mmCIF file of C-alpha atoms in Angstrom:
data_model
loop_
_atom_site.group_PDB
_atom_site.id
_atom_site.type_symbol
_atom_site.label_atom_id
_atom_site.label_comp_id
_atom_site.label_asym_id
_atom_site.label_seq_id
_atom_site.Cartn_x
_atom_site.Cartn_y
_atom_site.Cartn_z
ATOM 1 C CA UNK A 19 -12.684 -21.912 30.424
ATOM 2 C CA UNK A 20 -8.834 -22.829 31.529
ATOM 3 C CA UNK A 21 -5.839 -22.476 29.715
ATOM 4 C CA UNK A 22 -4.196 -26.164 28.109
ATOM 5 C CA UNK A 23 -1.354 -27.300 27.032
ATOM 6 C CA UNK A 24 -0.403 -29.593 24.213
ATOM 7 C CA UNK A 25 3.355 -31.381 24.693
ATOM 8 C CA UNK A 26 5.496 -32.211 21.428
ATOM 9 C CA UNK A 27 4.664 -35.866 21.763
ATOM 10 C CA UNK A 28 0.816 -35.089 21.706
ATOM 11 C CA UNK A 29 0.692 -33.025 18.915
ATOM 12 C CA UNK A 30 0.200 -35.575 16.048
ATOM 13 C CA UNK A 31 -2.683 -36.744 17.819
ATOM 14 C CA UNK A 32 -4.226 -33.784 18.882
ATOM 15 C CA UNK A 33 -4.432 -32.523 15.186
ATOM 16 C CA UNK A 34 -6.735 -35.712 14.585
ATOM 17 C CA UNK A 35 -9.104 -35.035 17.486
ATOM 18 C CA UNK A 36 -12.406 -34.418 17.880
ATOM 19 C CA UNK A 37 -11.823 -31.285 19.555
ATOM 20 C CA UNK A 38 -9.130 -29.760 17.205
ATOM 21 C CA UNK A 39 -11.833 -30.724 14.178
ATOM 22 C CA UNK A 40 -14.256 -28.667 15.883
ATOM 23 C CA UNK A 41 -12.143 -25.701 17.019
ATOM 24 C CA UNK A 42 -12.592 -22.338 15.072
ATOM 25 C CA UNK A 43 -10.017 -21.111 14.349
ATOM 26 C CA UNK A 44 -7.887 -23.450 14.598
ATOM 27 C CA UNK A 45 -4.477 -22.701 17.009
ATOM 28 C CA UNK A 46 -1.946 -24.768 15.169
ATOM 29 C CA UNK A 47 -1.856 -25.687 11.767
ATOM 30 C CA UNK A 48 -1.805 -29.357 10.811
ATOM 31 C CA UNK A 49 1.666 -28.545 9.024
ATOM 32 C CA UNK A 50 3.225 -26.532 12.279
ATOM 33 C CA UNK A 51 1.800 -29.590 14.372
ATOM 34 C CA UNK A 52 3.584 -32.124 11.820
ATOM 35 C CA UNK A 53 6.767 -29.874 11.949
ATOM 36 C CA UNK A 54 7.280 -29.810 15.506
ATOM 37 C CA UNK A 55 6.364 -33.445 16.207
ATOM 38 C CA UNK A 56 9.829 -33.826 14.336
ATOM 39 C CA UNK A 57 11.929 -31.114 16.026
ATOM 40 C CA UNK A 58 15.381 -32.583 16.735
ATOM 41 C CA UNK A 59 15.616 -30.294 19.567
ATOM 42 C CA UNK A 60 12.587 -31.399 21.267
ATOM 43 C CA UNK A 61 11.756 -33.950 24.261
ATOM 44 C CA UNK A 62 8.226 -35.072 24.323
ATOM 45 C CA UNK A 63 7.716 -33.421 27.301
ATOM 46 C CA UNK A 64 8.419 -30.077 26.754
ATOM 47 C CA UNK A 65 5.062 -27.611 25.773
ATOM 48 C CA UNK A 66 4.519 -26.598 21.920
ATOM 49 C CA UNK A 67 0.834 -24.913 22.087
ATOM 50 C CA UNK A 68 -1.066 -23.189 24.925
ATOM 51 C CA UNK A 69 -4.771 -22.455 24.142
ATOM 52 C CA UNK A 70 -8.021 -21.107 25.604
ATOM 53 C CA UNK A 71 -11.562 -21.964 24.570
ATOM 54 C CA UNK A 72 -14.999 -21.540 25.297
ATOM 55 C CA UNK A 73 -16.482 -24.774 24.029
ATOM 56 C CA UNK A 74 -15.539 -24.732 20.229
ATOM 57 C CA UNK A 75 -14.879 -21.368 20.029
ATOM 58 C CA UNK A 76 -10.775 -20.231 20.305
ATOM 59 C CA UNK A 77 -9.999 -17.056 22.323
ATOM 60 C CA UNK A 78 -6.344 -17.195 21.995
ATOM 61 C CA UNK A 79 -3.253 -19.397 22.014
ATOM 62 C CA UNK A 80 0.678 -18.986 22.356
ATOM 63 C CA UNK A 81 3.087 -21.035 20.457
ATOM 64 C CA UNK A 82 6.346 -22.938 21.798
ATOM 65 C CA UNK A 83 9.237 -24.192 19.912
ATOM 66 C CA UNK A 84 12.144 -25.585 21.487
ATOM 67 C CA UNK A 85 15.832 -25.084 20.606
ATOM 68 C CA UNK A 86 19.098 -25.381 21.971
ATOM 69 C CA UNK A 87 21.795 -22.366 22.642
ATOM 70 C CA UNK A 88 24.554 -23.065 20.420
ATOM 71 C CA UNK A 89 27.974 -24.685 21.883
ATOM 72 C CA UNK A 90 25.872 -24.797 24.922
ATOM 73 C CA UNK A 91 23.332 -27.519 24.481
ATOM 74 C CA UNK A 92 20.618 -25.521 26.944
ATOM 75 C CA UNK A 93 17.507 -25.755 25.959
ATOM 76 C CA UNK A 94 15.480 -22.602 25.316
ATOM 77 C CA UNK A 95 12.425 -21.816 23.551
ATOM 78 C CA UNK A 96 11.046 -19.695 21.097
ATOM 79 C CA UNK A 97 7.273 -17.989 20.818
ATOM 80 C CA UNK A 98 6.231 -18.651 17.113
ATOM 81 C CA UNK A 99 2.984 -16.769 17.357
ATOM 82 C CA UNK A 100 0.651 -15.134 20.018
ATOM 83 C CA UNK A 101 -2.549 -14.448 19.305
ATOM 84 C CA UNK A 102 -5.842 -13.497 21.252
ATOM 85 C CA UNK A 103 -9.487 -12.904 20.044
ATOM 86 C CA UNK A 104 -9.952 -8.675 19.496
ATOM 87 C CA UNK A 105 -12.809 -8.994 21.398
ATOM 88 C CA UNK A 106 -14.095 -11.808 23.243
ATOM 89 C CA UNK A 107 -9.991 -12.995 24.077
ATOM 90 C CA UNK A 108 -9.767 -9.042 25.928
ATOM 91 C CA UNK A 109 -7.342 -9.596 28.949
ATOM 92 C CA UNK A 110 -6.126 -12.925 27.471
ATOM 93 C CA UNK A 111 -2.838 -11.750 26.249
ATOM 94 C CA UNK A 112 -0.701 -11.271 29.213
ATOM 95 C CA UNK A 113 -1.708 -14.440 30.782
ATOM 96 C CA UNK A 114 -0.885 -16.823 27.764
ATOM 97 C CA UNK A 115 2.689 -15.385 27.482
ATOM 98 C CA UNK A 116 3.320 -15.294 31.494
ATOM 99 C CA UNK A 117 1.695 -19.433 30.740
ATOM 100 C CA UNK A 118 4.505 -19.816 28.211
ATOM 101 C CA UNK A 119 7.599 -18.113 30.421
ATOM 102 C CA UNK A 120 6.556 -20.412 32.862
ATOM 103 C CA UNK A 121 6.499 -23.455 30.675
ATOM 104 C CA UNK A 122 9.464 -22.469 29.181
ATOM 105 C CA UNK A 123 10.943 -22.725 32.437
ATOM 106 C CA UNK A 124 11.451 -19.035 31.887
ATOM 107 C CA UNK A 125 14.142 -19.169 29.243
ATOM 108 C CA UNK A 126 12.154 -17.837 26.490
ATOM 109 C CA UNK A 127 13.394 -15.682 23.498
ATOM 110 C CA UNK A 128 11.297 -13.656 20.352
ATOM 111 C CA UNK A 129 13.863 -13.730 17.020
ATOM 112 C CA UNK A 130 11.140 -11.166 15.433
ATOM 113 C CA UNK A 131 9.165 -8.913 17.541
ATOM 114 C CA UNK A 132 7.046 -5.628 16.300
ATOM 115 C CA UNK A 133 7.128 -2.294 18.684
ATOM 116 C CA UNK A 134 3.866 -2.776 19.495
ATOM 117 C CA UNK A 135 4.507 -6.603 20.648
ATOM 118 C CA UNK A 136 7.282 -5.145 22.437
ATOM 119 C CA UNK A 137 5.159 -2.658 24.541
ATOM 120 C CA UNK A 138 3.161 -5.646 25.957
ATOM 121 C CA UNK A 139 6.427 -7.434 26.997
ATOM 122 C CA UNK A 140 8.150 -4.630 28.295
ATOM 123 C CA UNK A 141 5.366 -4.576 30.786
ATOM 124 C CA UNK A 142 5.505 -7.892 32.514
ATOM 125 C CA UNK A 143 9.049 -6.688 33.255
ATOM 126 C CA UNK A 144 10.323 -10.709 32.433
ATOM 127 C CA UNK A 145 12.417 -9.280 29.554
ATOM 128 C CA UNK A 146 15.467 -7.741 27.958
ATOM 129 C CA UNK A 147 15.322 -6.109 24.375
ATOM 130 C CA UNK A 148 17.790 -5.439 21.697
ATOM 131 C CA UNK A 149 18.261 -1.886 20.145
ATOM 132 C CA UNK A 150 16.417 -1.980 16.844
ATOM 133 C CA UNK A 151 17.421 -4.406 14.236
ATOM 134 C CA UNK A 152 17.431 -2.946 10.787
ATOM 135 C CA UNK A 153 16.610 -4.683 7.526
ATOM 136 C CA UNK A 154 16.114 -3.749 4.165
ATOM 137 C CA UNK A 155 12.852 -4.921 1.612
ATOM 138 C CA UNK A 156 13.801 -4.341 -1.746
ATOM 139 C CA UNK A 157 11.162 -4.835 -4.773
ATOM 140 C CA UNK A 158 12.959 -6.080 -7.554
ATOM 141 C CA UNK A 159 9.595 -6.746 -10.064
ATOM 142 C CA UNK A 160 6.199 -4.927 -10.429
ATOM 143 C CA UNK A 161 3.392 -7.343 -8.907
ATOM 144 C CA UNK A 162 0.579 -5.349 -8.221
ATOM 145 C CA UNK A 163 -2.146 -7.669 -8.486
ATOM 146 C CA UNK A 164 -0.866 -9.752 -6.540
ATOM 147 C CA UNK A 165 -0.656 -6.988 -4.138
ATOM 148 C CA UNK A 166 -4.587 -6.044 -4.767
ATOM 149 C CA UNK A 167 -5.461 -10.141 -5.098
ATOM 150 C CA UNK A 168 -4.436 -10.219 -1.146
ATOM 151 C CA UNK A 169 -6.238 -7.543 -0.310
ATOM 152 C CA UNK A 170 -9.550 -7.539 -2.036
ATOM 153 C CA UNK A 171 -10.323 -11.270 -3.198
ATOM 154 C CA UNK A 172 -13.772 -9.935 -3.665
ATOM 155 C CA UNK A 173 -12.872 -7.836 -6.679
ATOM 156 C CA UNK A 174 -10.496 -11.237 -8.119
ATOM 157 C CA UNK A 175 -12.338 -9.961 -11.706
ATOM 158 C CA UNK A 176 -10.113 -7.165 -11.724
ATOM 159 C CA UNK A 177 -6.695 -8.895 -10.967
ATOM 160 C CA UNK A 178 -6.351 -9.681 -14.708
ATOM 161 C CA UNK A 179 -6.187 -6.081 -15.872
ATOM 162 C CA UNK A 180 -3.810 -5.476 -13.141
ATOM 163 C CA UNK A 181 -1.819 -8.185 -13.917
ATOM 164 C CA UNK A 182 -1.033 -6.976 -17.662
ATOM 165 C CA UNK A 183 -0.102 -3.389 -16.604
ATOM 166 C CA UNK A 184 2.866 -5.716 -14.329
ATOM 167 C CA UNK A 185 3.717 -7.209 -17.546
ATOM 168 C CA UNK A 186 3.901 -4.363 -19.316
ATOM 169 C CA UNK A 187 6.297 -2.220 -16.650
ATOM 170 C CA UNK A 188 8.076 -5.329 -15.896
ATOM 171 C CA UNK A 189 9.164 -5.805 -19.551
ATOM 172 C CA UNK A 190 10.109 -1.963 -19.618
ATOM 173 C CA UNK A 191 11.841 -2.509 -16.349
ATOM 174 C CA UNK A 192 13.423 -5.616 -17.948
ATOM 175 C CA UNK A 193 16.880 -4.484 -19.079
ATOM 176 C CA UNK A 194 17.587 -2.310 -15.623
ATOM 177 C CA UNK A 195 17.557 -5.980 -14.290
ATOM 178 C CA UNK A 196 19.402 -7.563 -16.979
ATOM 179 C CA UNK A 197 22.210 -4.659 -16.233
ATOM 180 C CA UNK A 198 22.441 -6.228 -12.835
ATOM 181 C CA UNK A 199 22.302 -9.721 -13.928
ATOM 182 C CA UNK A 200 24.936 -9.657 -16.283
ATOM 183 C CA UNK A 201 27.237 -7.781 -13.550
ATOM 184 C CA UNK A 202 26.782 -10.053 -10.665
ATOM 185 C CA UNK A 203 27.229 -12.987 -12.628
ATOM 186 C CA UNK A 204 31.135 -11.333 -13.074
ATOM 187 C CA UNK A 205 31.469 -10.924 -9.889
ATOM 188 C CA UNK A 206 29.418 -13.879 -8.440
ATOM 189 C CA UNK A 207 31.508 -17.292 -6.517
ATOM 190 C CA UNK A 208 30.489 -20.540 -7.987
ATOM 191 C CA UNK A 209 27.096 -21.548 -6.859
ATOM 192 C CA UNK A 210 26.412 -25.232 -5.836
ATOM 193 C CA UNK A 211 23.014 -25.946 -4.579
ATOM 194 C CA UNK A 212 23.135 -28.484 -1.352
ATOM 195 C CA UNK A 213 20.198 -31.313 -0.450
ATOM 196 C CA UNK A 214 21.826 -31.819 2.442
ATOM 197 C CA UNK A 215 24.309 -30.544 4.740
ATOM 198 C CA UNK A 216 27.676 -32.621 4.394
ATOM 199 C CA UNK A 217 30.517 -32.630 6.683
ATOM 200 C CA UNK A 218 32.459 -29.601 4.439
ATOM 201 C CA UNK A 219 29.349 -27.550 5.160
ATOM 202 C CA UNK A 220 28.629 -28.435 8.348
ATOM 203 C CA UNK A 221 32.536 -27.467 9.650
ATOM 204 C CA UNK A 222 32.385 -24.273 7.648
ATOM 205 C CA UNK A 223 28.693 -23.488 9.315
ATOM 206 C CA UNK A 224 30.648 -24.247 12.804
ATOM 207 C CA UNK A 225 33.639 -22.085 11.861
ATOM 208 C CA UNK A 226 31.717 -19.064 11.340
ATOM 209 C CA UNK A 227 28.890 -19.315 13.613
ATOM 210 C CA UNK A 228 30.356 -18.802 16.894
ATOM 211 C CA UNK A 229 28.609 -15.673 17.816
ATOM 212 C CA UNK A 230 24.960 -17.141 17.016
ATOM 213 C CA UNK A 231 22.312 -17.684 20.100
ATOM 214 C CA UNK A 232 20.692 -20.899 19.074
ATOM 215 C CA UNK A 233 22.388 -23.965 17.505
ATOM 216 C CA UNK A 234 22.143 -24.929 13.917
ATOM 217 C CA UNK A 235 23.430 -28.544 13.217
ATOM 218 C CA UNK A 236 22.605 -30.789 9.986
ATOM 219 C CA UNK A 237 19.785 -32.205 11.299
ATOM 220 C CA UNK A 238 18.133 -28.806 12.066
ATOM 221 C CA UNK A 239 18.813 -27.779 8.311
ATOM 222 C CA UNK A 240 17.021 -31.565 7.365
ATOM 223 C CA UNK A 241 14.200 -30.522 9.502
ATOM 224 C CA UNK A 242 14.404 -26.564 8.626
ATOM 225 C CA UNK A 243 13.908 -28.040 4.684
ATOM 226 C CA UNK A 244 11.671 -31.283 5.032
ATOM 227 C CA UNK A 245 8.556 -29.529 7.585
ATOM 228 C CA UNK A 246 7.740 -26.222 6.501
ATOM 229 C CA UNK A 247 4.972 -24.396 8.432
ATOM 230 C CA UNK A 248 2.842 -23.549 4.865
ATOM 231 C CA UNK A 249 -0.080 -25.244 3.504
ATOM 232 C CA UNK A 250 0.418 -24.766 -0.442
ATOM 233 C CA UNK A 251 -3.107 -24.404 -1.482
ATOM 234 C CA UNK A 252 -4.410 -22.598 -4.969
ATOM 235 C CA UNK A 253 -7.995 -22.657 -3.354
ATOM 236 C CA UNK A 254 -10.111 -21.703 -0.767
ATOM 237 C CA UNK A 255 -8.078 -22.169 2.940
ATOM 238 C CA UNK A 256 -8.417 -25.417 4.395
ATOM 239 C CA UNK A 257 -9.815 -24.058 7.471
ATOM 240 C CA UNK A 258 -9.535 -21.136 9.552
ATOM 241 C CA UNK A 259 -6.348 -19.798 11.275
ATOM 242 C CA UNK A 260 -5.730 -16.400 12.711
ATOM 243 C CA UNK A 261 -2.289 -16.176 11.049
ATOM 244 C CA UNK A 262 -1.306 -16.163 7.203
ATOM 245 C CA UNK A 263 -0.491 -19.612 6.422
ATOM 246 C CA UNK A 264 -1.479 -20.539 2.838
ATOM 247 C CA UNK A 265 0.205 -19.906 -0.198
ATOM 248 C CA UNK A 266 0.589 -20.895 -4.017
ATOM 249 C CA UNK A 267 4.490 -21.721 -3.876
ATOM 250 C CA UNK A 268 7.105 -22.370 -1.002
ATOM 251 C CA UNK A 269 10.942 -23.397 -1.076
ATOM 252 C CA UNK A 270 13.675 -23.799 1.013
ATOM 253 C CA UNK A 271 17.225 -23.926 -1.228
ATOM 254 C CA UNK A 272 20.473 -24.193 0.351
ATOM 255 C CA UNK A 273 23.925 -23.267 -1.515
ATOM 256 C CA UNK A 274 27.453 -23.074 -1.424
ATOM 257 C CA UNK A 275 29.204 -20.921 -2.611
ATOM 258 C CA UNK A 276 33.100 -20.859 -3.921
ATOM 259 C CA UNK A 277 36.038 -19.772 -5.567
ATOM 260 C CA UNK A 278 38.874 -22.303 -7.166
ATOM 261 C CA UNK A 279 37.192 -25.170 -5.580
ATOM 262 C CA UNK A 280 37.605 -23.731 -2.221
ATOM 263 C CA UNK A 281 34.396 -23.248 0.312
ATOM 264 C CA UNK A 282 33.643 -19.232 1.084
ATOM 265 C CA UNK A 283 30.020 -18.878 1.767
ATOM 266 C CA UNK A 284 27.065 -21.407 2.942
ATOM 267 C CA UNK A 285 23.592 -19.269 2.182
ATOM 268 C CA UNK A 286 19.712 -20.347 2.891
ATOM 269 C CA UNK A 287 16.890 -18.913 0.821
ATOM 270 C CA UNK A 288 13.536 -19.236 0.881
ATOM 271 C CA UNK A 289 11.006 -18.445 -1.599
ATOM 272 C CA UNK A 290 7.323 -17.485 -0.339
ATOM 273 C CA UNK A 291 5.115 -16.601 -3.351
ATOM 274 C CA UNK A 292 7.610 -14.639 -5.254
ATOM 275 C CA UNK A 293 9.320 -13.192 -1.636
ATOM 276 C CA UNK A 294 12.795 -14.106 -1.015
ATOM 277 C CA UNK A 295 14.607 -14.232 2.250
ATOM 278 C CA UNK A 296 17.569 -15.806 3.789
ATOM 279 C CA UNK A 297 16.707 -17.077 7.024
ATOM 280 C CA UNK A 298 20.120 -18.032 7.435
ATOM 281 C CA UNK A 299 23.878 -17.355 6.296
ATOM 282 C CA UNK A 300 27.592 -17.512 6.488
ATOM 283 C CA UNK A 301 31.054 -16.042 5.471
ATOM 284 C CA UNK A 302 34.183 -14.275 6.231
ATOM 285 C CA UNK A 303 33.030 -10.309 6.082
ATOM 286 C CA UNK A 304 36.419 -9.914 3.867
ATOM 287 C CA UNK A 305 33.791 -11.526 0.832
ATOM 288 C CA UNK A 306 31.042 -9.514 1.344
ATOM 289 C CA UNK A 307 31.566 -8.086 -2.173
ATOM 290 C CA UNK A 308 30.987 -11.503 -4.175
ATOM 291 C CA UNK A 309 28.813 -13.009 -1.472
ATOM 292 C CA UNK A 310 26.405 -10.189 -2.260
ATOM 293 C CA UNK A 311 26.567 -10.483 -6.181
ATOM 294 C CA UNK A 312 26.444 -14.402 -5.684
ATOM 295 C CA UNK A 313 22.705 -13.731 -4.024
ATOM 296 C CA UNK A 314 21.359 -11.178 -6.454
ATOM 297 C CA UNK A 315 22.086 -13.070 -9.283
ATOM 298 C CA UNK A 316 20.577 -16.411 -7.744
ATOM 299 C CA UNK A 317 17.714 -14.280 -6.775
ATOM 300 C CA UNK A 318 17.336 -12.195 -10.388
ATOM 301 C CA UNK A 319 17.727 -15.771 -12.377
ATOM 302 C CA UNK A 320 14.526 -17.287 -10.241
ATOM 303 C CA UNK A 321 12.411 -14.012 -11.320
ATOM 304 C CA UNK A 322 11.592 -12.957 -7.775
ATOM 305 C CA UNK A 323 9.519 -10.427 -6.673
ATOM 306 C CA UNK A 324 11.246 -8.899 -3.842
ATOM 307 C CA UNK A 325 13.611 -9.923 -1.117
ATOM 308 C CA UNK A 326 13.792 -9.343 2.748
ATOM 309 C CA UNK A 327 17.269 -9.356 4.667
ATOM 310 C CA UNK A 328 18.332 -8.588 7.942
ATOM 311 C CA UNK A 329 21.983 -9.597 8.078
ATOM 312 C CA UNK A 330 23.959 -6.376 9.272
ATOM 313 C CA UNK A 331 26.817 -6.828 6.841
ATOM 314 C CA UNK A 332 24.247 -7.403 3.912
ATOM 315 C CA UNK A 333 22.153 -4.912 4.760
ATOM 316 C CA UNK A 334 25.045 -2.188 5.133
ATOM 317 C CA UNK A 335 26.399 -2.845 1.335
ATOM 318 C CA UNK A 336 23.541 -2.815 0.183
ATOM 319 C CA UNK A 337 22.289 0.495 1.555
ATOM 320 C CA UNK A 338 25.832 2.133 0.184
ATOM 321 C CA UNK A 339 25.413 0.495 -3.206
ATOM 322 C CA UNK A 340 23.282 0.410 -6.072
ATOM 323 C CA UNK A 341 21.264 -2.554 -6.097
ATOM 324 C CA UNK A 342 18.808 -4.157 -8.957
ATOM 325 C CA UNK A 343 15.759 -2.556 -6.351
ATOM 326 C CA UNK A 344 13.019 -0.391 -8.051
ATOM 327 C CA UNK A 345 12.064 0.495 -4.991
ATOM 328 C CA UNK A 346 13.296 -0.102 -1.241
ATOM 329 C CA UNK A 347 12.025 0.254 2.183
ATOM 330 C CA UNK A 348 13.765 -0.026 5.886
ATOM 331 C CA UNK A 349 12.389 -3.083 7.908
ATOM 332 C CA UNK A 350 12.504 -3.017 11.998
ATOM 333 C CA UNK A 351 12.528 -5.651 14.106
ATOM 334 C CA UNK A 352 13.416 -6.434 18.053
ATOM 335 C CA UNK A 353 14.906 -9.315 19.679
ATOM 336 C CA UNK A 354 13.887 -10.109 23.021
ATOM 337 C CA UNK A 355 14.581 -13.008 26.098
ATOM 338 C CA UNK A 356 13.546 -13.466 28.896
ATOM 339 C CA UNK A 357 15.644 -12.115 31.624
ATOM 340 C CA UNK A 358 17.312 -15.662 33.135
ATOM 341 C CA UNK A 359 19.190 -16.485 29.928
ATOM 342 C CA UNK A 360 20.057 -12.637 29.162
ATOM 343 C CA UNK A 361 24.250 -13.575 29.842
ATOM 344 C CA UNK A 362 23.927 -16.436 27.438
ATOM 345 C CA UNK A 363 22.150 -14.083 24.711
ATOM 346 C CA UNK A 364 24.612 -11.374 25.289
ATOM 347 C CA UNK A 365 27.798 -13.828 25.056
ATOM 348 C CA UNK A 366 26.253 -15.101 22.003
ATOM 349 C CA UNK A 367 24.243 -11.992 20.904
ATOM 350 C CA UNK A 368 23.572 -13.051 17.078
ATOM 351 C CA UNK A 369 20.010 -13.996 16.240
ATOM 352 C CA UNK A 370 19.884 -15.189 12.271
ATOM 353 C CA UNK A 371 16.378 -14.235 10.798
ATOM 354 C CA UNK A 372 15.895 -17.803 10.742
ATOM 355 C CA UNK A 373 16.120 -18.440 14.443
ATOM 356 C CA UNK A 374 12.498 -18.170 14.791
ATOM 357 C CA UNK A 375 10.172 -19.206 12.338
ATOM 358 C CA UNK A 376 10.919 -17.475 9.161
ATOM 359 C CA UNK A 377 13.057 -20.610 8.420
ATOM 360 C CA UNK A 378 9.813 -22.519 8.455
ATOM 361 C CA UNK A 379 7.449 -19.642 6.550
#
């Protein structure tokens, strides 16, 4: 039993190994291996996946992906997951993440980390943290069975029922929403949705993305859009993995938004099962008014379920305003890097929510 390491450039084949078939669980999904195969950031060289077995049997595993720090072009990586065995990976944690710092060539950072995650890291005494990072959920239809679907697929019979009382409270619920449709739309910029980012967008990304950590260029929206991380799946999972990873419905949508013609806002949404979230965006603060009402009524035209955001500006409105939300609760999250690229992270301090893989899932 040793640790290994798969490199970028060996990832398409690994997924068609003999040993990958015969791993359980698995420690990369064929989509993630696909994904990062393609990273525009990434040599061939540098690590994506560090595992331990015992035969075919997977006792945990730490994921790489590399990216660059923006204006900076320095390479840096981010851990996408972490995972060891409850019981037979015991002690396994600590030494696959000091395995990654050191592959990383200790310039590793965590976009999204939980304050129990946090804990762990604090003791290998390799990192820096942020103060916590507040978001906001906010439920914007009833989907209970959903809800009960997730957690009890042996009871599936009983979805059904569960599924008409959300039709009923959503159609009672119905013209609260409409209320809020009909007052964004006033107040809403002119939304264009992008395929891909053009030179307009791309300038206006640079313009207003000088205090982000990693680098965001049109290829890494191509890539963001074109590789998702999912497996979209009505069935049974394909196999085992130790992470959530399949799902009836994914998207990626970009948009611009504007006023007279003129550029004032480039946004990102995704859509996972009915959850929206917008790994990444950009505008001038002075539009946070219309930016805002420009989002909610993209979101309430596409029938969402709920939405997740992190942005600070976005998240302040929204807690000092009424919002379309039946119900809303506070998110936390910390940021962490390693300690040898903590002056780059705090001249560029900005992490989007995208920046690690919620961009991807």
């Amino acid at each position: 039993m040793k640790i290994k390491e798969i490199k970028v450039g060996g990832l398409a084949s690994f997924i068609e190994s003999e040993e990958y078939k015969q791993l359980n669980p698995k420690p990369v999904t064929e989509e993630r291996a696909i994904s990062q195969f393609n990273n525009p950031n990434a040599d061939i060289g540098h690590t994506a996946l560090i595992y331990v077995a015992n035969g075919p049997e997977l006792l945990g595993f730490a994921g790489l992906l590399p990216r660059k720090i923006n204006r900076a072009g320095i390479p840096v990586f981010s851990n996408t997951c972490w995972w060891a065995h409850p019981q037979k990976g015991k002690g396994l944690a600590v030494p696959l993440i000091l395995k990654a710092i050191e592959e990383s060539g200790s310039s590793l950072y965590l976009a999204e980390s939980t304050p129990g995650l946090k804990s762990i890291l604090e003791k290998t005494d390799k990192f820096e943290f942020s103060e916590p990072i507040e978001g906001i959920r906010g439920f914007i239809r009833f989907y209970f069975a959903d809800i009960f679907l997730n957690r009890f697929k042996q009871l599936k019979y009983l979805s059904g029922i569960i599924g008409l009382g959300d039709v009923v409270l959503n159609f009672l619920t119905a013209p609260f929403r409409f209320y809020f449709q009909k007052k964004f739309e006033k107040g809403s910029f002119e939304v264009e949705s992008l395929d891909t980012i053009g030179r307009e967008a791309e300038e206006f990304i640079n313009r207003y993305s000088g205090m982000d950590f990693i680098k965001k260029g049109p290829e890494d929206f191509e890539w963001f859009k074109k590789f998702p991380w999912l497996t979209v799946h009505t069935g049974e999972k394909p196999y085992d993995y130790p992470f959530s990873h399949v799902v009836k419905r994914f998207g990626l949508e970009y948009f611009v938004l504007r006023k007279e013609g003129v550029l004032k806002a480039f946004v990102a949404i995704s859509n996972r099962d009915n959850l929206a979230r917008i790994p990444y965006i950009y505008f001038d603060k002075e539009d946070i008014l219309n930016v805002v009402q420009s989002i909610m009524s993209i979101i309430l035209k596409r029938r969402y379920n709920s939405l997740v955001v992190f942005h600070p500006g976005i998240v302040e409105y929204m807690e000092a305003n009424r919002m379309p939300f039946l119900y809303r609760k506070k998110e936390i999250k910390f940021t962490g890097v390693t300690k040898s690229i903590y002056k780059y992270f705090m001249a560029k301090p900005y992490l989007q929510d995208g920046d690690g893989d919620v961009v991807f899932t």
